[in-house]
Every structure is written in structure tokens, then in C-alpha cells.
Tab-separated table of C-alpha atoms in Angstrom:
chain	number	residue	atom	x	y	z
A	611	MET	CA	44.779	115.964	114.507
A	612	LYS	CA	43.233	113.984	111.790
A	613	ILE	CA	40.739	115.327	109.330
A	614	PHE	CA	38.141	113.070	107.951
A	615	THR	CA	36.151	112.716	104.852
A	616	SER	CA	32.300	112.631	105.146
A	617	ASN	CA	32.537	109.023	104.582
A	618	GLN	CA	35.245	108.488	107.141
A	619	ILE	CA	33.215	110.421	109.625
A	620	ARG	CA	30.189	107.946	109.315
A	621	GLU	CA	32.560	105.163	109.491
A	622	LEU	CA	33.875	106.557	113.097
A	623	ASP	CA	30.280	107.031	114.181
A	624	GLN	CA	29.719	103.234	113.240
A	625	TYR	CA	32.885	102.128	114.731
A	626	THR	CA	31.930	104.024	118.125
A	627	ILE	CA	28.628	102.618	118.282
A	628	GLU	CA	29.732	98.955	117.653
A	629	HIS	CA	32.768	99.068	120.003
A	630	GLU	CA	31.810	101.220	122.747
A	631	PRO	CA	29.276	99.861	122.279
A	632	ILE	CA	26.389	102.589	122.273
A	633	ARG	CA	23.211	102.725	120.246
A	634	GLY	CA	23.171	105.224	117.650
A	635	ILE	CA	20.176	107.513	119.356
A	636	ASP	CA	22.389	107.488	122.564
A	637	LEU	CA	25.307	108.590	120.890
A	638	MET	CA	23.182	111.433	119.375
A	639	GLU	CA	21.786	112.260	122.691
A	640	ARG	CA	25.430	112.543	124.067
A	641	ALA	CA	26.348	114.897	121.014
A	642	ALA	CA	23.126	116.867	121.828
A	643	LYS	CA	24.179	117.501	125.529
A	644	THR	CA	27.331	118.784	124.196
A	645	LEU	CA	25.959	120.879	121.624
A	646	ALA	CA	23.092	122.419	124.095
A	647	ARG	CA	25.926	123.092	126.739
A	648	ALA	CA	27.968	125.024	124.124
A	649	ILE	CA	24.761	127.075	123.037
A	650	SER	CA	23.823	127.888	126.787
A	651	GLU	CA	27.328	129.143	127.321
A	652	GLU	CA	26.613	131.948	124.428
A	653	TRP	CA	22.961	132.871	124.994
A	654	THR	CA	20.825	133.065	128.126
A	655	THR	CA	17.423	131.642	128.604
A	656	GLN	CA	16.080	135.105	127.729
A	657	THR	CA	17.218	134.716	124.166
A	658	PRO	CA	14.235	133.395	121.833
A	659	MET	CA	15.437	130.704	119.732
A	660	VAL	CA	14.114	128.861	116.363
A	661	ALA	CA	15.281	125.602	115.361
A	662	PHE	CA	15.158	124.392	111.774
A	663	ALA	CA	15.753	120.584	111.406
A	664	GLY	CA	16.250	118.686	108.280
A	665	PRO	CA	15.096	114.940	107.724
A	666	GLY	CA	18.462	113.429	108.284
A	667	ASN	CA	20.800	112.829	111.551
A	668	ASN	CA	21.690	116.601	111.331
A	669	GLY	CA	17.927	117.139	111.975
A	670	GLY	CA	18.078	114.706	114.668
A	671	ASP	CA	20.691	116.592	116.463
A	672	ALA	CA	18.849	119.829	116.095
A	673	LEU	CA	15.427	118.193	117.508
A	674	ALA	CA	17.527	116.726	120.657
A	675	VAL	CA	19.392	120.023	121.279
A	676	SER	CA	15.891	121.852	121.078
A	677	ARG	CA	14.333	119.768	123.694
A	678	LEU	CA	17.429	119.878	125.805
A	679	LEU	CA	17.447	123.662	125.651
A	680	ALA	CA	13.707	123.897	126.230
A	681	GLU	CA	13.960	121.740	129.283
A	682	GLN	CA	16.529	124.282	130.594
A	683	GLY	CA	13.816	126.981	130.122
A	684	TYR	CA	14.702	128.373	126.920
A	685	ARG	CA	11.805	129.666	124.622
A	686	ILE	CA	12.219	127.692	121.488
A	687	SER	CA	10.259	127.285	118.316
A	688	VAL	CA	10.946	124.079	116.243
A	689	TYR	CA	10.413	123.208	112.572
A	690	LEU	CA	11.156	119.872	111.173
A	691	PHE	CA	11.168	119.613	107.279
A	692	ASN	CA	10.001	116.293	106.183
A	693	ILE	CA	9.190	117.091	102.585
A	694	ASN	CA	9.618	113.545	101.317
A	695	LYS	CA	7.973	112.082	104.348
A	696	LYS	CA	11.195	110.034	105.071
A	697	LEU	CA	13.257	110.672	108.203
A	698	SER	CA	16.307	108.817	109.520
A	699	GLU	CA	15.771	106.416	112.407
A	700	GLU	CA	17.213	108.624	115.042
A	701	CYS	CA	15.440	111.917	113.731
A	702	ALA	CA	12.103	109.831	113.662
A	703	THR	CA	12.899	108.911	117.322
A	704	ASN	CA	13.728	112.548	118.444
A	705	LYS	CA	10.537	114.015	116.410
A	706	LYS	CA	8.514	111.702	118.910
A	707	ARG	CA	10.616	112.937	121.797
A	708	ILE	CA	9.964	116.485	121.130
A	709	ALA	CA	6.321	116.088	120.248
A	710	GLU	CA	6.001	114.538	123.798
A	711	SER	CA	7.966	117.350	125.499
A	712	LYS	CA	5.777	119.882	127.235
A	713	ARG	CA	8.539	122.696	127.332
A	714	ILE	CA	8.622	123.296	123.509
A	715	MET	CA	6.731	126.574	122.767
A	716	GLN	CA	5.982	125.429	119.180
A	717	PHE	CA	6.624	122.314	117.033
A	718	THR	CA	5.895	122.387	113.513
A	719	GLU	CA	6.562	119.492	110.978
A	720	VAL	CA	6.629	120.867	107.423
A	721	THR	CA	5.436	118.735	104.690
A	722	GLN	CA	4.172	121.004	102.264
A	723	GLU	CA	3.588	124.668	102.781
A	724	PHE	CA	5.883	126.577	105.005
A	725	ASP	CA	5.247	129.833	106.617
A	726	PRO	CA	8.517	131.153	107.993
A	727	PRO	CA	8.682	132.840	111.437
A	728	LYS	CA	9.867	136.044	112.073
A	729	LEU	CA	13.679	136.136	112.718
A	730	ASP	CA	14.852	139.529	114.153
A	731	GLU	CA	18.013	140.621	115.825
A	732	ASP	CA	17.067	139.320	119.107
A	733	THR	CA	16.489	135.655	117.735
A	734	VAL	CA	19.112	132.892	117.708
A	735	VAL	CA	18.612	130.527	114.803
A	736	ILE	CA	19.709	126.897	115.388
A	737	ASP	CA	20.767	125.562	111.669
A	738	GLY	CA	20.204	121.804	111.820
A	739	LEU	CA	19.124	121.241	108.206
A	740	PHE	CA	22.047	119.430	106.745
A	741	GLY	CA	25.553	118.435	107.954
A	742	SER	CA	28.356	116.651	106.755
A	743	GLY	CA	26.571	114.145	104.680
A	744	LEU	CA	25.452	116.611	102.205
A	745	THR	CA	26.672	115.696	98.643
A	746	LYS	CA	24.983	118.325	96.365
A	747	PRO	CA	24.161	121.925	96.470
A	748	LEU	CA	20.745	123.093	97.929
A	749	ALA	CA	18.065	123.890	95.604
A	750	GLY	CA	14.223	124.706	95.756
A	751	GLY	CA	12.790	125.134	98.956
A	752	PHE	CA	15.667	124.747	101.219
A	753	ALA	CA	17.705	127.188	99.086
A	754	LEU	CA	14.814	129.615	99.684
A	755	LEU	CA	14.870	128.977	103.339
A	756	VAL	CA	18.827	129.449	103.565
A	757	LYS	CA	18.408	132.662	101.744
A	758	TYR	CA	15.739	133.805	104.235
A	759	ILE	CA	17.928	132.914	107.119
A	760	ASN	CA	20.827	134.784	105.583
A	761	GLN	CA	18.796	137.989	104.894
A	762	SER	CA	17.581	138.198	108.606
A	763	ALA	CA	19.222	140.080	111.444
A	764	ALA	CA	19.386	136.812	113.605
A	765	LYS	CA	22.177	135.233	114.999
A	766	VAL	CA	22.862	131.792	113.496
A	767	VAL	CA	24.458	128.693	115.250
A	768	SER	CA	24.988	125.847	112.901
A	769	ILE	CA	25.555	122.094	114.044
A	770	ASP	CA	28.342	120.435	112.772
A	771	MET	CA	28.268	122.081	109.328
A	772	PRO	CA	26.558	125.390	108.020
A	773	SER	CA	23.887	123.783	105.833
A	774	GLY	CA	24.735	123.753	102.312
A	775	LEU	CA	28.458	123.781	102.764
A	776	MET	CA	29.884	120.599	101.812
A	777	THR	CA	32.512	118.652	103.834
A	778	GLU	CA	35.270	118.654	101.290
A	779	ASP	CA	34.707	119.937	97.691
A	780	ASN	CA	32.633	123.159	97.035
A	781	THR	CA	34.228	123.972	93.903
A	782	TYR	CA	30.714	123.704	91.998
A	783	ASN	CA	28.561	124.615	94.947
A	784	VAL	CA	26.173	127.434	94.795
A	785	ARG	CA	27.424	129.813	97.595
A	786	ALA	CA	24.342	131.861	97.824
A	787	ASN	CA	22.653	128.728	99.166
A	788	ILE	CA	24.888	128.088	102.052
A	789	VAL	CA	23.830	129.244	105.622
A	790	LYS	CA	26.316	132.002	106.952
A	791	ALA	CA	26.696	131.004	110.556
A	792	ASP	CA	27.934	133.363	113.368
A	793	ILE	CA	29.137	130.144	115.169
A	794	THR	CA	29.811	126.601	113.912
A	795	LEU	CA	29.592	123.814	116.494
A	796	THR	CA	31.381	120.999	114.861
A	797	LEU	CA	31.581	117.582	116.271
A	798	GLN	CA	34.856	115.809	117.120
A	799	HIS	CA	37.164	117.173	114.393
A	800	LYS	CA	37.465	119.988	112.043
A	801	LYS	CA	36.144	119.585	108.467
A	802	LEU	CA	38.387	119.923	105.416
A	803	SER	CA	36.122	122.837	103.982
A	804	PHE	CA	36.598	125.025	107.119
A	805	LEU	CA	40.378	125.358	106.277
A	806	PHE	CA	39.901	127.120	103.144
A	807	PRO	CA	39.610	130.982	103.104
A	808	GLU	CA	36.762	131.383	101.052
A	809	ASN	CA	34.475	129.349	103.306
A	810	GLN	CA	35.236	131.233	106.505
A	811	GLN	CA	32.332	133.681	105.544
A	812	PHE	CA	29.988	130.577	106.350
A	813	THR	CA	31.568	129.061	109.477
A	814	GLY	CA	32.015	132.280	111.490
A	815	ARG	CA	33.433	131.542	114.783
A	816	LEU	CA	34.479	127.740	114.981
A	817	LYS	CA	34.370	125.567	118.008
A	818	VAL	CA	35.142	121.750	117.877
A	819	LEU	CA	33.289	119.963	120.427
A	820	ASP	CA	34.425	116.507	121.804
A	821	ILE	CA	31.738	113.898	121.828
A	822	ARG	CA	34.092	111.172	122.795
A	823	LEU	CA	33.911	109.214	119.439
A	824	SER	CA	36.201	106.078	119.643
A	825	ALA	CA	39.964	106.881	120.095
A	826	GLU	CA	40.641	103.487	118.794
A	827	GLY	CA	38.605	104.029	115.812
A	828	THR	CA	40.073	107.506	115.318
A	829	GLU	CA	43.786	105.740	115.332
A	830	LEU	CA	42.662	102.977	113.004
A	831	ILE	CA	41.074	104.885	110.250
A	832	LYS	CA	43.754	106.341	107.983
A	833	ALA	CA	43.391	109.960	107.008
A	834	GLN	CA	44.859	111.711	104.120
A	835	TYR	CA	44.658	115.063	105.709
A	836	GLY	CA	45.681	116.425	109.301
A	837	ILE	CA	46.251	119.344	111.293
A	838	LEU	CA	49.546	119.962	113.244
A	839	GLU	CA	49.397	120.304	116.827
A	840	GLU	CA	52.004	121.429	119.379
A	841	ASN	CA	52.300	117.878	120.698
A	842	ASP	CA	53.150	116.701	117.155
A	843	VAL	CA	55.870	119.278	116.534
A	844	ARG	CA	57.370	118.754	119.965
A	845	GLN	CA	58.125	115.109	119.008
A	846	MET	CA	60.045	116.434	115.979
A	847	LEU	CA	62.417	118.674	117.792
A	848	LEU	CA	66.288	117.300	117.606
A	849	PRO	CA	68.485	117.483	120.790
A	850	ARG	CA	71.362	120.075	120.588
A	851	ASP	CA	74.253	118.172	121.821
A	852	PRO	CA	76.094	120.209	124.308
A	853	TYR	CA	79.542	119.348	122.776
A	854	SER	CA	78.411	120.446	119.248
A	855	HIS	CA	80.238	123.041	117.206
A	856	LYS	CA	79.097	124.881	114.003
A	857	GLY	CA	80.801	122.335	111.796
A	858	ASN	CA	78.173	119.679	112.998
A	859	MET	CA	75.193	122.011	113.019
A	860	GLY	CA	74.803	122.292	109.350
A	861	SER	CA	76.103	124.590	106.554
A	862	ALA	CA	73.268	126.465	104.497
A	863	LEU	CA	73.487	128.322	101.429
A	864	VAL	CA	71.077	131.001	100.625
A	865	VAL	CA	71.090	131.986	96.953
A	866	ALA	CA	68.916	135.303	96.824
A	867	GLY	CA	68.878	138.796	96.137
A	868	SER	CA	69.050	141.388	93.409
A	869	PHE	CA	69.810	145.070	93.191
A	870	GLY	CA	67.095	146.580	95.440
A	871	MET	CA	66.034	143.192	96.919
A	872	ALA	CA	68.959	142.575	99.388
A	873	GLY	CA	66.466	142.745	102.364
A	874	ALA	CA	64.974	139.240	101.194
A	875	ALA	CA	68.424	137.747	101.043
A	876	ALA	CA	69.040	138.990	104.509
A	877	MET	CA	65.841	137.967	106.075
A	878	ALA	CA	66.304	134.553	104.850
A	879	ALA	CA	69.757	134.297	106.246
A	880	LYS	CA	68.726	135.543	109.628
A	881	ALA	CA	66.070	133.254	109.610
A	882	CYS	CA	68.232	130.272	108.785
A	883	TYR	CA	70.454	130.882	111.635
A	884	ARG	CA	67.432	131.594	114.188
A	885	ALA	CA	66.422	127.839	112.894
A	886	GLY	CA	69.779	126.625	114.409
A	887	ALA	CA	72.055	126.498	111.216
A	888	GLY	CA	75.640	126.549	112.260
A	889	LYS	CA	76.833	128.526	109.198
A	890	VAL	CA	74.961	130.414	106.449
A	891	THR	CA	76.659	131.531	103.127
A	892	VAL	CA	74.675	133.904	101.164
A	893	HIS	CA	75.535	133.965	97.305
A	894	THR	CA	74.341	137.336	96.113
A	895	PRO	CA	75.179	140.135	93.558
A	896	ARG	CA	78.037	142.380	94.202
A	897	ARG	CA	76.186	145.305	94.643
A	898	ASN	CA	74.502	143.642	97.917
A	899	ASN	CA	77.741	143.120	99.739
A	900	ASP	CA	77.676	145.827	102.065
A	901	ILE	CA	74.058	145.422	103.070
A	902	ILE	CA	74.450	141.850	103.794
A	903	GLN	CA	77.628	142.268	105.656
A	904	ILE	CA	76.075	144.953	108.069
A	905	SER	CA	72.583	143.536	108.434
A	906	VAL	CA	73.791	139.803	108.747
A	907	PRO	CA	77.281	139.808	110.027
A	908	GLU	CA	77.202	136.320	110.926
A	909	ALA	CA	76.883	135.359	107.262
A	910	VAL	CA	79.505	134.519	104.839
A	911	VAL	CA	78.962	136.328	101.769
A	912	ASN	CA	79.788	134.655	98.268
A	913	LEU	CA	79.802	137.365	95.482
A	914	ASP	CA	78.267	136.686	92.308
A	915	HIS	CA	80.320	138.093	89.165
A	916	GLU	CA	77.214	140.404	88.317
A	917	GLU	CA	76.693	143.693	89.925
A	918	THR	CA	72.971	143.758	90.218
A	919	TYR	CA	71.680	140.136	89.514
A	920	ILE	CA	72.803	136.726	90.043
A	921	GLY	CA	74.524	135.202	86.795
A	922	ASN	CA	76.311	131.956	87.942
A	923	ALA	CA	75.848	129.061	90.065
A	924	ILE	CA	78.373	128.005	92.661
A	925	ALA	CA	79.557	124.297	93.874
A	926	THR	CA	77.099	123.069	96.475
A	927	GLU	CA	79.427	119.862	97.812
A	928	ASP	CA	80.101	121.750	101.114
A	929	PHE	CA	76.531	122.719	101.958
A	930	ASP	CA	73.895	120.524	103.769
A	931	ALA	CA	70.811	122.721	102.382
A	932	MET	CA	70.151	125.297	100.032
A	933	ALA	CA	67.457	127.923	99.479
A	934	ILE	CA	66.983	129.687	96.099
A	935	GLY	CA	64.557	132.382	95.032
A	936	SER	CA	64.154	135.115	97.442
A	937	GLY	CA	64.464	138.552	95.839
A	938	LEU	CA	66.280	136.888	93.218
A	939	GLY	CA	64.461	138.745	90.212
A	940	GLN	CA	63.623	137.220	86.845
A	941	VAL	CA	66.059	138.418	84.220
A	942	GLU	CA	66.752	135.598	81.889
A	943	THR	CA	70.630	135.189	82.716
A	944	THR	CA	69.465	134.866	86.395
A	945	ALA	CA	66.676	132.309	85.187
A	946	ILE	CA	69.527	130.291	83.571
A	947	ALA	CA	71.912	130.494	86.472
A	948	MET	CA	68.781	129.383	88.783
A	949	ILE	CA	68.149	126.038	86.821
A	950	SER	CA	72.020	125.282	86.654
A	951	GLN	CA	72.336	125.790	90.351
A	952	ILE	CA	69.296	123.552	90.900
A	953	ARG	CA	70.897	120.972	88.512
A	954	ARG	CA	74.211	120.672	90.187
A	955	ALA	CA	72.988	121.015	93.461
A	956	SER	CA	73.815	118.003	96.016
A	957	CYS	CA	71.894	118.779	98.919
A	958	PRO	CA	68.073	119.344	99.891
A	959	ILE	CA	66.845	122.434	98.152
A	960	VAL	CA	64.149	125.027	98.858
A	961	VAL	CA	62.548	127.050	96.003
A	962	ASP	CA	60.764	130.001	96.602
A	963	ALA	CA	59.330	133.375	95.420
A	964	ASP	CA	61.187	134.653	92.044
A	965	ALA	CA	62.744	130.972	91.497
A	966	LEU	CA	59.023	129.837	91.379
A	967	ASN	CA	58.081	132.664	89.181
A	968	ILE	CA	61.086	131.830	86.829
A	969	LEU	CA	59.630	128.184	86.706
A	970	SER	CA	56.233	129.277	85.927
A	971	ASN	CA	58.064	131.039	82.757
A	972	HIS	CA	59.887	127.789	81.909
A	973	ARG	CA	57.250	125.151	83.056
A	974	ALA	CA	59.301	122.416	81.293
A	975	TRP	CA	61.935	123.046	84.041
A	976	LEU	CA	59.643	121.577	86.520
A	977	GLN	CA	60.581	118.119	85.202
A	978	GLN	CA	64.206	118.803	86.263
A	979	MET	CA	63.350	119.325	89.700
A	980	PRO	CA	65.397	116.756	92.044
A	981	LYS	CA	63.261	114.323	94.004
A	982	GLY	CA	62.390	115.655	97.308
A	983	VAL	CA	62.566	119.414	96.330
A	984	ILE	CA	60.626	121.677	98.560
A	985	MET	CA	58.615	124.396	96.825
A	986	THR	CA	56.763	126.998	99.057
A	987	PRO	CA	54.452	128.983	96.584
A	988	HIS	CA	51.400	131.223	97.693
A	989	PRO	CA	48.215	130.681	95.946
A	990	ARG	CA	48.819	132.974	92.878
A	991	GLU	CA	52.483	131.633	92.510
A	992	PHE	CA	51.146	128.009	92.413
A	993	ASP	CA	48.506	128.908	90.034
A	994	ARG	CA	51.280	130.389	87.524
A	995	ILE	CA	53.457	127.197	87.885
A	996	ASN	CA	50.334	124.943	87.528
A	997	GLY	CA	49.540	127.072	84.406
A	998	ALA	CA	46.022	127.994	84.982
A	999	GLN	CA	44.201	129.762	87.486
A	1000	CYS	CA	42.190	127.442	89.958
A	1001	ALA	CA	38.464	128.224	90.736
A	1002	ASP	CA	38.977	127.693	94.615
A	1003	SER	CA	41.230	126.426	97.467
A	1004	TYR	CA	40.159	122.769	97.030
A	1005	GLU	CA	41.057	122.618	93.312
A	1006	ARG	CA	44.254	124.133	94.103
A	1007	LEU	CA	44.844	121.778	96.959
A	1008	SER	CA	44.103	118.830	94.787
A	1009	LYS	CA	46.314	120.036	91.903
A	1010	ALA	CA	49.116	120.579	94.341
A	1011	ARG	CA	48.706	117.250	95.794
A	1012	ASN	CA	48.941	115.735	92.337
A	1013	MET	CA	52.137	117.797	91.364
A	1014	ALA	CA	53.757	116.856	94.614
A	1015	GLU	CA	53.276	113.002	93.850
A	1016	HIS	CA	54.156	113.570	90.202
A	1017	LEU	CA	57.397	115.189	90.987
A	1018	GLU	CA	58.162	113.518	94.318
A	1019	ALA	CA	58.225	116.842	95.728
A	1020	TYR	CA	56.970	118.691	98.881
A	1021	ILE	CA	54.696	121.644	98.052
A	1022	LEU	CA	53.986	123.832	100.900
A	1023	LEU	CA	50.945	126.013	99.722
A	1024	LYS	CA	51.135	129.290	101.879
A	1025	GLY	CA	47.963	130.639	103.447
A	1026	HIS	CA	46.105	131.211	106.733
A	1027	HIS	CA	46.056	127.430	107.152
A	1028	SER	CA	49.153	126.485	105.007
A	1029	ALA	CA	49.119	123.183	103.626
A	1030	LEU	CA	51.909	120.666	103.048
A	1031	CYS	CA	51.311	118.387	100.145
A	1032	MET	CA	53.884	115.335	100.280
A	1033	PRO	CA	55.026	112.901	97.585
A	1034	ASP	CA	52.885	110.024	99.188
A	1035	GLY	CA	49.763	111.959	98.643
A	1036	SER	CA	49.035	113.073	102.468
A	1037	ILE	CA	48.548	116.780	103.324
A	1038	MET	CA	49.316	118.405	106.535
A	1039	PHE	CA	47.579	121.738	107.668
A	1040	ASN	CA	49.324	124.201	109.859
A	1041	SER	CA	47.349	125.511	112.923
A	1042	THR	CA	49.725	128.728	113.803
A	1043	GLY	CA	49.859	132.053	112.350
A	1044	ASN	CA	47.653	135.322	111.867
A	1045	ALA	CA	46.690	137.769	109.627
A	1046	GLY	CA	49.345	140.276	110.583
A	1047	MET	CA	51.632	137.775	108.888
A	1048	ALA	CA	50.410	138.998	105.549
A	1049	THR	CA	53.395	141.481	104.996
A	1050	ALA	CA	56.379	141.647	102.678
A	1051	GLY	CA	59.243	139.217	103.697
A	1052	SER	CA	57.325	136.789	105.533
A	1053	GLY	CA	57.574	134.209	102.956
A	1054	ASP	CA	61.318	134.896	102.853
A	1055	VAL	CA	61.629	134.126	106.550
A	1056	LEU	CA	59.614	130.672	106.182
A	1057	THR	CA	62.215	129.677	103.515
A	1058	GLY	CA	64.968	130.629	105.627
A	1059	ILE	CA	63.535	128.608	108.754
A	1060	ILE	CA	63.118	125.305	106.552
A	1061	THR	CA	66.465	125.702	105.026
A	1062	GLY	CA	67.999	126.262	108.424
A	1063	LEU	CA	66.252	123.047	109.851
A	1064	LEU	CA	67.278	120.845	106.649
A	1065	ALA	CA	70.696	122.064	107.398
A	1066	ARG	CA	70.418	121.132	111.030
A	1067	GLY	CA	69.752	117.407	109.849
A	1068	TYR	CA	65.884	117.434	110.017
A	1069	LYS	CA	64.080	114.976	107.381
A	1070	HIS	CA	62.333	116.874	104.721
A	1071	ALA	CA	58.777	116.358	105.935
A	1072	ASP	CA	59.882	117.275	109.478
A	1073	ALA	CA	61.557	120.333	108.263
A	1074	CYS	CA	58.613	121.565	106.426
A	1075	MET	CA	56.135	120.747	109.120
A	1076	LEU	CA	58.321	122.056	111.978
A	1077	GLY	CA	59.339	124.960	109.979
A	1078	MET	CA	55.837	126.239	109.104
A	1079	TYR	CA	54.508	125.523	112.618
A	1080	LEU	CA	57.549	127.505	114.168
A	1081	HIS	CA	57.122	130.303	111.800
A	1082	GLY	CA	53.515	130.812	112.714
A	1083	LEU	CA	54.060	130.451	116.356
A	1084	ALA	CA	56.811	133.261	116.257
A	1085	GLY	CA	54.353	135.360	114.307
A	1086	ASP	CA	51.426	134.652	117.108
A	1087	LEU	CA	53.964	135.448	119.766
A	1088	ALA	CA	55.068	138.685	117.919
A	1089	ALA	CA	51.390	139.783	117.139
A	1090	LYS	CA	50.486	139.386	120.967
A	1091	ASP	CA	53.201	141.801	122.076
A	1092	LYS	CA	53.164	144.125	118.921
A	1093	GLY	CA	49.718	143.487	117.311
A	1094	GLU	CA	48.664	142.241	114.294
A	1095	GLU	CA	48.735	145.653	112.344
A	1096	SER	CA	52.140	146.667	113.236
A	1097	LEU	CA	53.717	143.096	112.542
A	1098	MET	CA	56.892	143.023	110.175
A	1099	ALA	CA	58.760	139.874	108.699
A	1100	THR	CA	61.673	140.748	110.909
A	1101	ASP	CA	59.487	140.631	114.076
A	1102	ILE	CA	58.843	136.848	113.135
A	1103	ILE	CA	62.638	136.180	113.053
A	1104	GLU	CA	63.173	138.228	116.402
A	1105	TYR	CA	60.513	135.928	118.263
A	1106	MET	CA	61.917	132.640	116.637
A	1107	PRO	CA	63.795	131.782	120.074
A	1108	LYS	CA	60.648	132.324	122.231
A	1109	ALA	CA	58.913	129.846	119.634
A	1110	PHE	CA	61.565	127.335	120.327
A	1111	ASP	CA	61.240	127.896	123.864
A	1112	ARG	CA	57.400	127.376	124.018
A	1113	LEU	CA	57.911	123.823	122.329
A	1114	LYS	CA	60.549	122.991	124.746
A	1115	ASP	CA	58.622	123.744	127.803
């Protein structure tokens, strides 16, 4: 699914109007019917409602929705804010329609003074002040109204966007002046700002409503952002030849582990096998030998000459993919061995965990990363690599995209909606996963999965996208059986076969 910017949303609306064809006011009415249906599914006609409408098309939506709900028997009071005495064409039309309606309890057009209605716990507020076209923080009377709504006990349903939240960049927004919705009913597509964790407090429960915008227009408009869906990843799956053998299923190298962190190496190796690799070799310190041999008997163990940390690089000519970093430690000898291992690698590389931390301490080494390298940082790891703490998720995403373009790399920012930044500047978000996966070792499992897919022959982008989707899907299936609180990283590995089966059904 594509994620459109605010400008592209307007472009898609206009394309629909011109090519369906349909008048703008009729398209708004179609959206309003869908919105009213969604609201009526949440609350009965016994629930008193107050609608706040702004002067633009978001306000037009709120007016149309209010009229339709009133016709269904809802008791609703409507406030239209026309401070500058300038309404959009569709908003003005719906103002006329609502003024003519005999079912609206109260309609007030606010042009100067505003006496706010009482909002108690039994009231539902329909927020239609500002939508996806907002380009600056709310201030003045609108900011005061937002604070009044947020301080009330009323339930809030926002149309398309919580008022005050901008569609993409909220780095310099005034967060106290953003509506905190209980439910956001967004139209046709998710908005970029919905995917950032700091904005969840504003969106509440999110529902995406289909208002039948042009499928042709959706296809034609090029989007920089997208969200992976099941149908997308199904098409990526490579067939497994019934006559295949381990030699042509890919050989993976996992450079991981220090004394006390053998588990990270073991989980990465197990996940690598679960992703379909034919053979996995673990290069690890000598002290880890017994743990790896017992916990992953399928793996080939290549022991470093050092006892407790990795101190040398090995040849990679016989490998189809390499992972480096899980439980590696950060002693300087390991750091030198790590950059030497990356320099001499002749196969695709996944860089994670302590390898990323080493890079943050030797930032000049970033320029030595080979083209196509895959890095999988969590937010704090990325900030350290970047050299400065980012103000919010949008800034971090922007810098990760720039870094991916500059290094010609794949940077997978891990999180609730993990984001893959690709060398061409495009960004793909993941749609699977849950809070139970916020547990030690989960990242090592992701590293192993992506590496196993690379070894199997998947292209870099497909290995990353399929890998993060499978990782999250396995976590979702595990959480369903075990619960989020009890989820462990090894459960994700255990449920990988079910995740594959789900995609093959």
C-alpha cells in the first residue's frame, strides 16, 4: 500500500474528480456516508455528540457527517469555525445543507466569540477542524479549543487526521496543540505521521476507510513511502526446487558472539536456518564452542584464535551471505577484525548490533561499507552512527534515507513499524509485529532471517522486506499462542515455519 504526502492526497482527490468523473461535493458526500457508518458502529443514537468543524474541506466532511448522523436520529450540536469568513466551496455547500436540516439539535457559526459547550464523559466529540492540508502548528483560539477538548472527559473521533497533527513532519509542531483522539477515521490511506511512535498518543485506534478514490490514480502517482502487505510479500517468495540440496540452498556465515554473548550467535544462526539457508557457519570465540555445538547442532563452528572475543577475519569466498555483529562486543581488537572482515567480504553483508556500535565509534569507517550493505539499527544505534540524537522519528527517518542514498546501502530502522530505507530513496514500512517482540535477542533473530534469505538467493531489497515481514508475522503468531508478555526471541524462531506456511496458503 502506498503512503501519499499531503500534496499527493490532493492530487489523488483531483484525479478521482476528473476521471470518475464526480463532483467534489459528491465525493465529499460519499466520504461522509462512510464516516457516518463507521461512527454509528461505535456509538448508539443515545450518545450525545458535538461536532467541531473548521473552514476547509475537513470541516466540510464534519458538517456532512453531522447532517447524516442527525438524519439517523443522533442528537448532535455543530460548531462551524469561520473566523476569517472564508470557507472552502464544499464546506460552504455543506453549511447551507446543515442550516436547512431540521434534525440538527443546534448549529452555531463561530465568527468571533466562542462559548464552548459542556463536554462530559457521555459526550462524543467529532473533530473536523483541520485535516491533511495543515502546514503549521495550531495557535490562538484553535490551540485553546484543542486544549479544551483534550482536558475534557469526552470521547473524541477525528476525521482523517487529529486536528493539529501534520501529515508528514511534526518535528517543530507544538504537541500540546494537537487533538488526542480515541479513534481516527482516516480516508483511503494511512498517513506517514501515523507510523511514528510519538504520534500514537494522538491517533488512538486507527481505522482506514475506503472511499473509493481512483485505483488508476493510485497506481499512477509515484509514492516515496509504502507499507508492506501480505500480497506484496507473497509475490517475493522463491520456489524451493524439489531436487535441491544443501549446496544450492545457500551457505551463510554468521560472525558473532563474545564470551557471555554466545546466545546472540546461536539465535542468529538458528534464524538463518529457519529462513531456508542450506548451511550456516558460525565464526565465534573459542570459549563459545560447546554452547554453539549444543544449541545449534546443525551449524558448522569456525573458532577464532582468541578465547573470549573475535580477533581475526576469515575468508568469505565460500559463502553466499554474511551477518556480523550479534553479541560481538566492542573491544578494539574486535573492532579491527570487524572492519577487516567487512573489507574482504565478497558476498552480501548484514551489519547489526555491536558491529553498528563499533561503526559509531569509528564513523570514518562508514565510508568503507560496500555498496548494498544492509544495516539494521534500532533508533539509538542509528543516532549514534549518525553522530547526533534526532529530535523525532521523522528526522531520524529523513537522515536514514539520506545515509542510505549516500552509502548506496539498505538501512532498516527497527521499531513498531520498521522502516527500510533503500539506495534509491524509497522507504517501505513493515505492517507486522507486536510489543511482545521488544525483548532481548529479537534483533539477532531478524539479522539471521535476512542473512538466510540472502544466502537463499533473494535480492537485497526482497530479503530485507520479506525478512522484516516474516520476523513480525512469526512474532504475531507466537504472541497469539503465548501472549505478548511472555514472548521470547526464540519463540519467533520457533514460529517461522508457521509464518512461511501463512504466506504460502
